[in-house]
Short mmCIF file of C-alpha atoms in Angstrom, two decimals:
data_model
loop_
_atom_site.label_atom_id
_atom_site.label_comp_id
_atom_site.label_asym_id
_atom_site.label_seq_id
_atom_site.Cartn_x
_atom_site.Cartn_y
_atom_site.Cartn_z
CA MET A 18 -15.70 3.12 -6.77
CA GLY A 19 -12.46 1.82 -7.15
CA ARG A 20 -10.05 1.10 -3.43
CA GLY A 21 -13.24 3.70 -1.88
CA LEU A 22 -11.36 6.13 0.47
CA PHE A 23 -9.18 3.10 2.10
CA GLY A 24 -7.35 2.43 -0.48
CA ILE A 25 -6.07 5.66 -0.51
CA LEU A 26 -5.58 6.18 3.08
CA GLY A 27 -4.13 3.21 3.69
CA PRO A 28 -3.29 -0.07 4.46
CA PRO A 29 -1.19 0.60 7.96
CA MET A 30 2.05 -0.67 7.16
CA ILE A 31 5.68 -1.02 8.08
CA GLY A 32 7.86 0.98 5.70
CA PRO A 33 9.30 2.04 3.33
CA SER A 34 7.73 0.85 0.17
CA SER A 35 3.63 -0.48 -0.01
CA SER A 36 5.46 -3.12 -2.72
CA HIS A 37 8.76 -4.42 -0.92
CA THR A 38 7.29 -4.26 2.39
CA ALA A 39 3.46 -4.42 3.17
CA GLY A 40 3.49 -6.78 -0.83
CA ALA A 41 6.04 -8.35 0.74
CA ALA A 42 4.46 -9.39 3.96
CA ARG A 43 1.40 -10.66 2.35
CA ILE A 44 3.67 -12.59 -0.19
CA GLY A 45 4.54 -14.64 3.26
CA LEU A 46 1.56 -14.33 4.94
CA MET A 47 0.03 -16.67 1.82
CA CYS A 48 2.92 -19.13 1.72
CA ARG A 49 2.28 -19.76 5.24
CA SER A 50 -1.40 -20.66 4.70
CA ILE A 51 -0.92 -23.05 2.02
CA VAL A 52 2.32 -24.43 3.17
CA GLN A 53 -0.04 -25.05 6.75
CA ALA A 54 3.59 -26.83 8.32
CA ASP A 55 6.22 -26.51 10.28
CA ILE A 56 8.99 -24.85 7.64
CA ALA A 57 12.06 -26.65 8.22
CA GLU A 58 14.03 -24.32 6.12
CA VAL A 59 12.76 -21.63 3.08
CA THR A 60 15.15 -20.97 -0.09
CA PHE A 61 13.59 -16.96 -1.81
CA PHE A 62 14.57 -16.62 -5.66
CA LEU A 63 14.18 -12.95 -5.94
CA HIS A 64 13.36 -11.28 -9.60
CA GLY A 65 13.54 -7.56 -10.96
CA SER A 66 13.50 -5.14 -8.81
CA PHE A 67 13.18 -7.14 -5.57
CA ALA A 68 16.83 -8.55 -6.15
CA ASN A 69 18.13 -5.80 -7.03
CA THR A 70 16.53 -3.84 -3.68
CA TYR A 71 15.40 -6.72 -1.25
CA LYS A 72 18.05 -5.55 1.89
CA GLY A 73 17.64 -1.48 1.30
CA HIS A 74 13.70 -2.32 1.41
CA GLY A 75 13.98 -4.94 4.26
CA THR A 76 11.79 -7.11 1.49
CA ASP A 77 13.63 -9.70 2.80
CA ARG A 78 12.77 -8.50 6.50
CA ALA A 79 9.10 -8.74 5.70
CA LEU A 80 8.93 -12.01 3.61
CA VAL A 81 10.03 -13.41 6.65
CA GLY A 82 8.04 -11.96 8.91
CA GLY A 83 4.94 -12.50 6.71
CA LEU A 84 6.51 -16.50 6.61
CA MET A 85 6.01 -16.07 10.74
CA GLY A 86 2.13 -15.30 11.25
CA MET A 87 3.44 -11.00 10.91
CA GLN A 88 0.66 -8.91 8.97
CA PRO A 89 2.07 -6.65 7.39
CA ASP A 90 1.16 -3.44 10.28
CA ASP A 91 3.32 -5.74 13.10
CA GLU A 92 6.31 -3.59 14.24
CA ARG A 93 8.16 -7.50 14.95
CA ILE A 94 8.86 -7.32 11.19
CA ILE A 95 11.90 -5.54 11.61
CA ARG A 96 13.67 -8.14 13.80
CA SER A 97 11.60 -11.12 12.03
CA LEU A 98 14.98 -12.66 10.79
CA ASP A 99 16.36 -12.87 14.24
CA VAL A 100 12.64 -14.47 15.29
CA ALA A 101 13.23 -17.18 12.40
CA LYS A 102 17.04 -17.79 13.42
CA LYS A 103 15.49 -18.21 17.36
CA GLU A 104 12.89 -21.04 15.60
CA LYS A 105 15.46 -22.34 14.20
CA ILE A 106 14.18 -21.44 10.72
CA LYS A 107 16.59 -21.62 8.39
CA ILE A 108 16.94 -18.56 5.37
CA ASN A 109 18.09 -18.24 2.15
CA PHE A 110 17.90 -15.35 -0.24
CA VAL A 111 19.62 -15.97 -4.24
CA LYS A 112 19.16 -13.22 -6.84
CA THR A 113 17.72 -14.72 -9.96
CA ASP A 114 15.78 -14.23 -13.28
CA LEU A 115 12.05 -15.85 -13.47
CA GLY A 116 11.74 -14.77 -16.64
CA ASN A 117 8.79 -12.74 -17.81
CA VAL A 118 7.13 -11.99 -14.74
CA HIS A 119 5.73 -8.83 -12.98
CA PRO A 120 9.29 -6.59 -11.70
CA ASN A 121 8.82 -7.60 -8.04
CA THR A 122 8.33 -11.12 -7.61
CA VAL A 123 9.54 -14.11 -5.42
CA GLU A 124 9.52 -17.86 -6.18
CA ALA A 125 9.49 -19.25 -2.31
CA VAL A 126 11.49 -22.93 -2.15
CA ILE A 127 9.89 -24.10 1.40
CA THR A 128 11.31 -27.53 3.15
CA SER A 129 8.64 -28.38 7.01
CA LYS A 130 9.65 -30.53 9.00
CA ASN A 131 8.17 -33.38 7.47
CA GLY A 132 9.65 -33.29 4.81
CA GLU A 133 7.24 -32.10 2.08
CA THR A 134 8.51 -29.01 -0.26
CA ALA A 135 6.34 -26.75 -2.17
CA SER A 136 7.42 -24.31 -4.48
CA ILE A 137 5.07 -20.71 -4.22
CA VAL A 138 5.33 -17.86 -7.19
CA ALA A 139 4.00 -14.11 -6.66
CA SER A 140 4.18 -10.81 -7.22
CA SER A 141 4.55 -7.49 -5.44
CA ILE A 142 1.58 -5.90 -7.40
CA GLY A 143 1.51 -2.15 -5.66
CA GLY A 144 -0.25 -0.74 -3.28
CA GLY A 145 0.34 -3.93 -1.38
CA GLU A 146 -1.72 -6.25 -3.42
CA ILE A 147 0.00 -9.66 -4.70
CA ASN A 148 -0.97 -12.43 -6.89
CA LEU A 149 -0.20 -15.71 -6.84
CA VAL A 150 1.48 -16.68 -9.82
CA SER A 151 1.66 -20.21 -9.57
CA ILE A 152 1.99 -23.37 -6.62
CA ASN A 153 4.07 -26.52 -7.23
CA GLY A 154 4.45 -25.39 -10.74
CA PHE A 155 0.54 -24.94 -11.23
CA HIS A 156 -0.40 -21.95 -12.59
CA ALA A 157 -2.45 -19.73 -10.19
CA ASP A 158 -4.39 -16.64 -9.50
CA LEU A 159 -5.32 -15.67 -6.53
CA SER A 160 -5.29 -12.16 -4.92
CA GLY A 161 -5.54 -12.83 -0.95
CA ASN A 162 -8.35 -10.69 -0.98
CA TYR A 163 -11.09 -14.06 -0.38
CA ASN A 164 -10.16 -17.64 1.71
CA ALA A 165 -9.56 -19.79 -1.01
CA ILE A 166 -9.03 -22.95 -1.73
CA ILE A 167 -6.88 -25.49 -4.04
CA VAL A 168 -7.79 -28.91 -4.93
CA ARG A 169 -6.07 -31.97 -5.73
CA HIS A 170 -8.33 -33.96 -7.89
CA LYS A 171 -7.65 -36.60 -10.98
CA ASP A 172 -7.96 -34.81 -14.74
CA LYS A 173 -11.57 -36.39 -15.50
CA VAL A 174 -14.81 -35.06 -16.69
CA GLY A 175 -17.31 -33.71 -14.14
CA MET A 176 -14.99 -33.19 -11.10
CA ILE A 177 -15.24 -28.99 -11.34
CA SER A 178 -19.14 -29.78 -10.45
CA LYS A 179 -18.59 -31.77 -8.25
CA ILE A 180 -16.40 -29.56 -6.20
CA THR A 181 -18.90 -26.55 -7.00
CA ASN A 182 -22.38 -28.12 -6.60
CA MET A 183 -21.15 -28.79 -3.10
CA PHE A 184 -20.35 -24.92 -2.71
CA GLU A 185 -24.38 -24.48 -3.94
CA LYS A 186 -25.61 -26.50 -1.62
CA ASN A 187 -23.64 -25.18 1.30
CA ASN A 188 -25.31 -21.65 -0.51
CA ILE A 189 -21.19 -20.80 -0.56
CA ASN A 190 -20.68 -17.84 -3.38
CA ILE A 191 -17.88 -18.46 -5.38
CA VAL A 192 -15.91 -15.35 -6.89
CA SER A 193 -13.50 -16.97 -9.34
CA LEU A 194 -12.53 -20.28 -10.13
CA SER A 195 -8.91 -21.90 -12.34
CA ASN A 196 -8.27 -24.99 -13.08
CA ASN A 197 -5.01 -26.90 -15.10
CA ARG A 198 -3.29 -29.80 -15.30
CA GLU A 199 -0.23 -31.66 -15.11
CA LYS A 200 -1.11 -33.91 -18.36
CA LYS A 201 -4.17 -35.54 -19.25
CA GLY A 202 -5.65 -38.07 -17.03
CA GLN A 203 -3.19 -37.75 -14.13
CA THR A 204 -4.06 -35.11 -11.02
CA ALA A 205 -5.57 -31.28 -12.26
CA ILE A 206 -5.49 -28.53 -9.63
CA THR A 207 -8.99 -26.15 -9.18
CA ILE A 208 -8.55 -22.91 -6.64
CA ILE A 209 -11.82 -21.38 -5.74
CA GLU A 210 -11.98 -17.95 -4.52
CA MET A 211 -15.10 -17.55 -2.41
CA ASP A 212 -17.25 -15.30 -0.68
CA GLY A 213 -17.14 -16.22 3.13
CA GLU A 214 -15.43 -18.97 3.93
CA LEU A 215 -16.06 -23.23 4.14
CA SER A 216 -17.21 -25.02 7.11
CA PRO A 217 -15.29 -28.35 8.50
CA ASN A 218 -17.25 -30.34 7.49
CA MET A 219 -17.46 -29.00 4.12
CA LEU A 220 -13.75 -28.83 3.77
CA THR A 221 -14.06 -32.88 5.16
CA ASP A 222 -16.87 -33.18 2.83
CA ILE A 223 -14.74 -32.09 -0.21
CA SER A 224 -11.67 -34.60 0.32
CA LYS A 225 -14.00 -37.39 0.95
CA THR A 226 -15.07 -36.89 -2.88
CA ALA A 227 -13.44 -39.80 -5.39
CA ASP A 228 -10.94 -38.97 -7.44
CA ILE A 229 -10.11 -36.11 -4.93
CA TYR A 230 -6.58 -36.03 -3.26
CA SER A 231 -5.97 -33.16 -1.76
CA VAL A 232 -7.79 -29.71 -0.44
CA SER A 233 -6.04 -26.69 1.25
CA ASN A 234 -7.82 -23.78 2.79
CA ILE A 235 -6.16 -20.78 2.52
CA ASN A 236 -7.39 -18.40 4.51
CA LYS A 237 -7.92 -14.31 3.08
CA ILE A 238 -4.65 -12.80 4.00
CA MET B 5 -21.55 8.43 -6.38
CA TYR B 6 -19.28 10.67 -8.11
CA SER B 7 -15.60 9.79 -10.95
CA ASN B 8 -14.49 12.93 -11.39
CA ALA B 9 -14.13 15.90 -9.36
CA ASN B 10 -17.24 17.90 -11.42
CA GLU B 11 -19.21 14.91 -10.26
CA LEU B 12 -17.88 15.37 -7.35
CA LYS B 13 -18.71 19.24 -6.73
CA ASP B 14 -22.34 18.40 -8.17
CA LEU B 15 -23.40 16.49 -4.96
CA CYS B 16 -21.98 19.20 -2.77
CA ASP B 17 -23.91 20.90 -4.66
CA ARG B 18 -26.91 19.99 -5.11
CA SER B 19 -27.59 19.29 -1.27
CA GLY B 20 -25.63 21.40 0.28
CA LYS B 21 -22.80 18.99 2.13
CA LYS B 22 -19.58 18.98 1.71
CA ILE B 23 -16.80 16.94 -0.01
CA TRP B 24 -16.64 14.70 3.15
CA GLN B 25 -20.14 14.13 4.02
CA VAL B 26 -20.96 13.63 0.73
CA ALA B 27 -17.54 10.92 0.23
CA ILE B 28 -18.75 8.89 3.40
CA GLU B 29 -22.39 8.76 2.61
CA VAL B 30 -20.28 7.20 -1.09
CA GLU B 31 -18.43 5.11 0.76
CA SER B 32 -20.90 3.39 2.93
CA GLU B 33 -23.09 2.87 0.53
CA TYR B 34 -20.89 1.17 -1.20
CA ASN B 35 -18.65 -0.99 0.53
CA GLU B 36 -22.07 -1.83 2.87
CA THR B 37 -20.10 -0.71 5.51
CA THR B 38 -21.33 2.15 8.79
CA ILE B 39 -20.66 5.38 8.87
CA ASP B 40 -19.71 5.00 12.62
CA GLU B 41 -17.27 2.19 11.23
CA ILE B 42 -15.71 4.35 8.45
CA ARG B 43 -15.18 7.10 11.12
CA GLN B 44 -13.50 4.64 13.18
CA LYS B 45 -11.13 3.12 10.67
CA ILE B 46 -10.49 6.80 10.14
CA LYS B 47 -9.46 7.36 13.52
CA GLU B 48 -7.09 4.11 14.48
CA ASN B 49 -5.54 5.18 10.58
CA ILE B 50 -5.08 9.07 12.37
CA ASP B 51 -3.83 7.21 15.72
CA ILE B 52 -0.78 5.82 13.32
CA MET B 53 -0.14 8.86 11.64
CA ARG B 54 -0.17 11.06 14.48
CA GLN B 55 2.58 8.38 16.64
CA ALA B 56 4.49 8.43 13.36
CA CYS B 57 4.09 12.29 13.12
CA ASN B 58 5.61 12.99 16.55
CA LYS B 59 8.79 10.03 17.29
CA THR B 60 11.77 11.07 15.15
CA LEU B 61 11.30 14.78 16.43
CA LYS B 62 13.54 14.12 19.76
CA LYS B 63 15.06 10.88 19.08
CA GLU B 64 17.05 10.44 15.99
CA ILE B 65 15.72 6.97 14.30
CA PRO B 66 18.12 5.86 11.26
CA SER B 67 17.20 4.19 8.28
CA ILE B 68 17.54 0.50 7.56
CA SER B 69 19.99 2.14 4.34
CA GLY B 70 21.76 3.64 7.24
CA LEU B 71 22.15 6.98 3.99
CA THR B 72 19.15 9.27 6.73
CA SER B 73 18.19 10.23 9.61
CA GLY B 74 17.58 12.67 12.35
CA MET B 75 16.16 15.41 9.79
CA ALA B 76 12.62 15.68 11.55
CA LYS B 77 14.83 16.44 15.03
CA LYS B 78 16.64 18.89 13.44
CA ILE B 79 13.73 21.19 11.70
CA PHE B 80 11.91 20.35 14.68
CA SER B 81 14.81 22.19 17.23
CA TYR B 82 14.85 24.68 15.12
CA MET B 83 11.72 26.06 14.11
CA GLY B 84 10.61 29.22 15.73
CA LYS B 85 14.45 30.03 16.39
CA ASP B 86 14.84 33.99 15.40
CA ASN B 87 16.46 33.33 11.94
CA ALA B 88 14.27 30.84 10.06
CA ILE B 89 12.30 32.13 7.21
CA PHE B 90 9.30 29.59 7.97
CA SER B 91 6.61 30.54 10.72
CA LYS B 92 6.72 27.95 13.34
CA GLU B 93 4.04 26.14 12.21
CA ILE B 94 4.40 25.77 8.87
CA LEU B 95 8.17 24.88 9.34
CA LYS B 96 6.51 21.85 12.73
CA SER B 97 3.92 20.43 9.66
CA VAL B 98 7.59 20.10 7.76
CA ALA B 99 9.11 18.06 10.97
CA TYR B 100 5.95 16.18 11.28
CA SER B 101 6.45 14.82 8.27
CA LEU B 102 9.92 14.62 8.35
CA SER B 103 9.34 11.95 10.96
CA CYS B 104 6.09 10.16 9.90
CA PHE B 105 8.83 9.52 6.82
CA GLU B 106 11.93 8.59 8.65
CA VAL B 107 9.31 5.93 10.84
CA ASN B 108 8.78 4.52 7.13
CA THR B 109 12.14 4.67 6.01
CA SER B 110 13.15 3.02 9.45
CA MET B 111 10.70 0.19 9.20
CA GLY B 112 8.41 1.46 11.94
CA LYS B 113 4.64 1.71 11.08
CA ILE B 114 2.57 3.99 8.76
CA VAL B 115 -0.35 4.86 6.71
CA ALA B 116 -0.12 5.38 3.15
CA ALA B 117 -1.21 8.00 2.17
CA PRO B 118 -1.65 7.62 -0.49
CA THR B 119 1.64 5.73 -0.91
CA ALA B 120 4.28 4.90 2.04
CA GLY B 121 6.45 7.24 -0.43
CA SER B 122 4.41 10.04 -0.16
CA CYS B 123 3.10 9.57 3.67
CA GLY B 124 4.18 12.25 5.68
CA ILE B 125 2.57 15.45 3.39
CA LEU B 126 -0.92 14.90 4.95
CA PRO B 127 -0.73 13.87 8.61
CA GLY B 128 2.20 16.82 8.95
CA CYS B 129 -0.52 19.37 7.34
CA LEU B 130 -3.39 18.44 8.77
CA PHE B 131 -1.95 17.56 12.27
CA MET B 132 -0.44 21.29 11.88
CA LEU B 133 -3.38 23.06 10.94
CA ALA B 134 -5.51 21.17 13.43
CA GLU B 135 -3.72 22.23 16.64
CA LYS B 136 -3.17 25.64 14.89
CA ILE B 137 -7.32 25.81 14.52
CA ASN B 138 -8.03 23.28 17.90
CA ALA B 139 -9.34 21.78 15.64
CA VAL B 140 -11.40 18.77 17.52
CA ASP B 141 -11.05 14.55 16.73
CA ASP B 142 -14.04 14.85 13.88
CA ASP B 143 -13.01 18.04 11.96
CA LEU B 144 -9.37 16.40 11.90
CA ILE B 145 -11.49 12.76 10.06
CA ASN B 146 -13.88 14.70 8.25
CA ALA B 147 -10.10 16.41 6.60
CA PHE B 148 -9.05 12.78 6.51
CA ILE B 149 -11.81 12.04 4.44
CA THR B 150 -12.21 14.55 1.85
CA ALA B 151 -8.53 14.32 1.08
CA ALA B 152 -8.77 10.65 0.29
CA ALA B 153 -12.04 11.82 -1.79
CA ILE B 154 -9.39 14.12 -3.77
CA GLY B 155 -7.38 11.05 -3.68
CA THR B 156 -9.45 8.57 -5.36
CA ILE B 157 -10.35 11.12 -7.87
CA ILE B 158 -6.62 11.25 -9.20
CA GLU B 159 -6.13 7.27 -9.27
CA LYS B 160 -9.50 6.81 -11.09
CA ASN B 161 -8.68 9.38 -13.47
CA ALA B 162 -5.27 9.51 -13.56
CA THR B 163 -2.51 7.64 -11.39
CA LEU B 164 -1.10 7.69 -7.86
CA SER B 165 1.94 5.27 -8.75
CA GLY B 166 5.76 6.83 -8.97
CA ALA B 167 6.86 3.91 -11.26
CA GLU B 168 3.85 5.70 -13.91
CA GLY B 169 3.58 9.16 -13.48
CA GLY B 170 6.36 9.82 -11.37
CA CYS B 171 7.58 12.57 -8.13
CA GLN B 172 4.13 14.25 -9.12
CA ALA B 173 1.74 11.30 -9.21
CA GLU B 174 2.81 10.83 -6.08
CA CYS B 175 4.32 13.68 -3.71
CA GLY B 176 2.29 16.55 -6.22
CA SER B 177 -1.26 14.21 -5.13
CA ALA B 178 -0.67 14.06 -1.34
CA SER B 179 -0.14 17.28 -1.86
CA ALA B 180 -3.26 17.97 -3.56
CA MET B 181 -5.35 16.02 -0.90
CA ALA B 182 -3.95 17.87 1.74
CA ALA B 183 -3.94 21.12 0.25
CA ALA B 184 -8.50 20.98 -0.24
CA ALA B 185 -8.54 19.38 2.87
CA MET B 186 -6.75 22.48 4.61
CA THR B 187 -9.01 24.70 2.75
CA GLU B 188 -12.17 22.54 3.88
CA MET B 189 -10.51 23.07 7.27
CA LEU B 190 -10.82 26.41 7.08
CA GLY B 191 -14.23 26.67 5.79
CA GLY B 192 -13.59 27.21 2.15
CA SER B 193 -15.36 26.37 -0.98
CA VAL B 194 -16.19 23.08 -2.48
CA GLU B 195 -14.51 25.54 -5.47
CA GLN B 196 -11.72 26.73 -3.05
CA CYS B 197 -11.14 23.13 -1.83
CA LEU B 198 -10.54 21.82 -5.94
CA HIS B 199 -8.69 25.33 -7.01
CA ALA B 200 -6.43 24.54 -3.95
CA GLY B 201 -6.39 21.00 -5.19
CA SER B 202 -5.14 21.88 -8.81
CA MET B 203 -2.38 24.18 -7.56
CA ALA B 204 -0.99 21.71 -5.18
CA ILE B 205 -0.88 19.40 -8.88
CA THR B 206 -0.06 22.12 -10.98
CA ASN B 207 2.90 23.66 -9.30
CA VAL B 208 4.84 20.06 -9.62
CA MET B 209 3.70 18.55 -13.24
CA GLY B 210 6.83 17.11 -14.00
CA GLN B 211 8.29 16.22 -10.87
CA ILE B 212 10.45 12.86 -11.43
CA CYS B 213 11.13 9.81 -9.47
CA ASP B 214 14.56 9.34 -9.22
CA PRO B 215 15.13 7.96 -5.83
CA ILE B 216 18.66 7.21 -5.44
CA ALA B 217 19.54 3.76 -4.97
CA GLY B 218 16.04 2.29 -6.24
CA LEU B 219 15.07 3.12 -2.31
CA VAL B 220 11.68 5.16 -0.90
CA GLU B 221 14.41 7.55 0.72
CA ILE B 222 16.69 10.12 -1.17
CA PRO B 223 15.15 12.80 -2.63
CA CYS B 224 11.90 11.69 -1.20
CA ALA B 225 11.79 12.53 2.61
CA LYS B 226 12.35 15.75 1.25
CA ARG B 227 9.59 15.97 -1.66
CA ASN B 228 7.21 15.20 1.28
CA ALA B 229 8.51 18.88 2.36
CA ILE B 230 7.98 20.42 -0.40
CA GLY B 231 4.76 18.73 -1.06
CA VAL B 232 3.98 20.33 2.53
CA VAL B 233 4.91 24.09 2.47
CA ASN B 234 3.40 23.32 -1.72
CA ALA B 235 0.07 22.18 0.11
CA ILE B 236 -0.32 25.23 2.89
CA LEU B 237 0.91 27.73 0.02
CA CYS B 238 -1.93 25.91 -2.08
CA ALA B 239 -4.57 25.85 0.23
CA ASP B 240 -3.83 29.84 1.33
CA MET B 241 -4.11 31.16 -2.19
CA ALA B 242 -7.44 28.96 -2.86
CA LEU B 243 -8.61 30.76 0.50
CA ALA B 244 -6.93 34.44 -0.46
CA GLY B 245 -9.38 33.97 -4.25
CA ILE B 246 -7.11 32.93 -6.53
CA GLU B 247 -7.82 30.79 -8.68
CA CYS B 248 -6.60 27.37 -10.87
CA PHE B 249 -7.43 27.99 -14.74
CA VAL B 250 -7.35 24.85 -15.48
CA PRO B 251 -10.29 22.57 -13.60
CA PHE B 252 -8.70 19.75 -11.09
CA ASP B 253 -10.79 17.43 -13.74
CA GLU B 254 -8.73 18.66 -16.84
CA VAL B 255 -5.87 19.12 -14.27
CA ILE B 256 -4.81 15.65 -13.45
CA VAL B 257 -5.82 14.20 -16.74
CA ALA B 258 -2.60 17.03 -17.95
CA MET B 259 0.31 14.74 -14.67
CA TYR B 260 -0.89 11.82 -15.88
CA GLU B 261 0.23 12.25 -19.60
CA VAL B 262 3.12 14.68 -18.43
CA GLY B 263 3.89 11.15 -16.50
CA LYS B 264 3.32 8.76 -19.22
CA ALA B 265 5.82 11.05 -20.88
CA LEU B 266 8.80 11.12 -19.15
CA PRO B 267 11.84 7.89 -20.20
CA ALA B 268 11.04 5.48 -17.65
CA THR B 269 14.72 6.32 -16.17
CA LEU B 270 12.87 8.86 -14.43
CA ARG B 271 9.76 6.53 -12.72
CA GLU B 272 10.89 4.59 -10.18
CA THR B 273 13.68 3.47 -11.77
CA GLY B 274 16.72 4.12 -9.58
CA ILE B 275 18.71 4.64 -13.13
CA GLY B 276 17.76 9.12 -14.30
CA GLY B 277 17.77 11.93 -12.48
CA LEU B 278 19.75 12.26 -8.73
CA ALA B 279 20.30 8.23 -8.68
CA GLY B 280 22.68 8.51 -11.49
CA THR B 281 24.60 11.18 -10.74
CA PRO B 282 27.85 10.16 -9.86
CA THR B 283 26.55 9.99 -6.04
CA GLY B 284 23.77 8.23 -6.42
CA VAL B 285 25.57 5.54 -8.04
CA ALA B 286 28.70 5.33 -5.30
CA ALA B 287 25.64 4.67 -2.46
CA ARG B 288 23.80 2.11 -4.54
CA ARG B 289 27.18 0.27 -4.78
CA LYS B 290 28.62 1.19 -1.03
CA ILE B 291 24.40 -0.36 0.08
CA PHE B 292 24.15 -3.44 -2.27
CA GLY B 293 27.96 -4.02 -2.35
CA GLU B 294 27.67 -3.64 -6.67
#
């Protein structure tokens, strides 16, 4: 079936290019969803076609629009840079080479007002679809098409089953699961995409589990 | 369920249904949505497209790059004049498609159909024809469903991406979708719809994707215009009884093979073709200061 009729007739979007504007806006939304804090400054490191054509395609405005919560079909995207300025968010664009990644890739380095920083790498892979490549250096693989959680926890035996047991108990189906670690015995990160969504109670239960350091809830975009 | 045009035709023949009827039933079954929900969502997309097709007919809105503006307005005020070679209807269809495309390049709201770079062709054709034959909203929704069904077949067996297959894959596919949908709107058989679609792709086979400065703008707008005229011609040819010698499923595979055989410089990289001309290179320097 592929993407079905609406993969052909759609998405509704701000032009001129599904990769350069719709996908870019969704990357901005994904960043917003991951950071979940008031943002002070963002530097977008643009790679490949993003670096070469971002001005003429409005990729800069789409990335910032998404970051400000605008959907890919939001007509305010064209004015997003002004909106960010008004909200006193500092935005920088830097052309760079991120190495062996998709031609439409960006690294967003985001500093929140609370002083925390995050680095998010994502690619716009065509038709408005995106792929989150990494968060803070940890490999990730997220499409934004499902609700997801990112769990930071100790790298030790049985952590994944503790988490997935809670999914089973709450009758939530897992779409995809990935896990990787910094170093043996130190911090690991588990990323789970799901059908449906987690209740606040379940999120609390997961975050209270021993050896789990943090849980971020990422809404589908 | 159908995975190519032959299977779609079989389903239509066995049930006596039109393409849109089969397509909406399949969509409803596989994506677990109701037929009413699908029709409503198509209608919402049609509303966005209709606004885009009318937005720059009387008012110029320059593109973000500053390279183009005002084409829709020029054709819209020219159509119907004594000198015009094409009929008013055909030029109106072109004006609609250019307006939709100008909304796209000025960062306005459009619906990819099947891509942003080819967004003007399908609505340009269908809105004109709906007005010409006084079609009601439901007929128009049906036509867009038929067009999308043709698009799903091309996506599944070939490609809709300019980076992969050149302009023939984007504007060629949009033209085929529009040609098939118009043929069905005018009472053509399923077979005639497929002939119209096959001929539309055949007519632009080999068309490269060579956007100046790598931007979805030049020559894309005019390739949307020729895509409209191509679709109208192919619908008329099919309705007149002209057939495409090679069947639809084989035509789209051939289109895909041709696309893959194109050098990368002619597949949306902004390097070859018009992009590589002195004028194209100068435009890139002017925009990006390189």
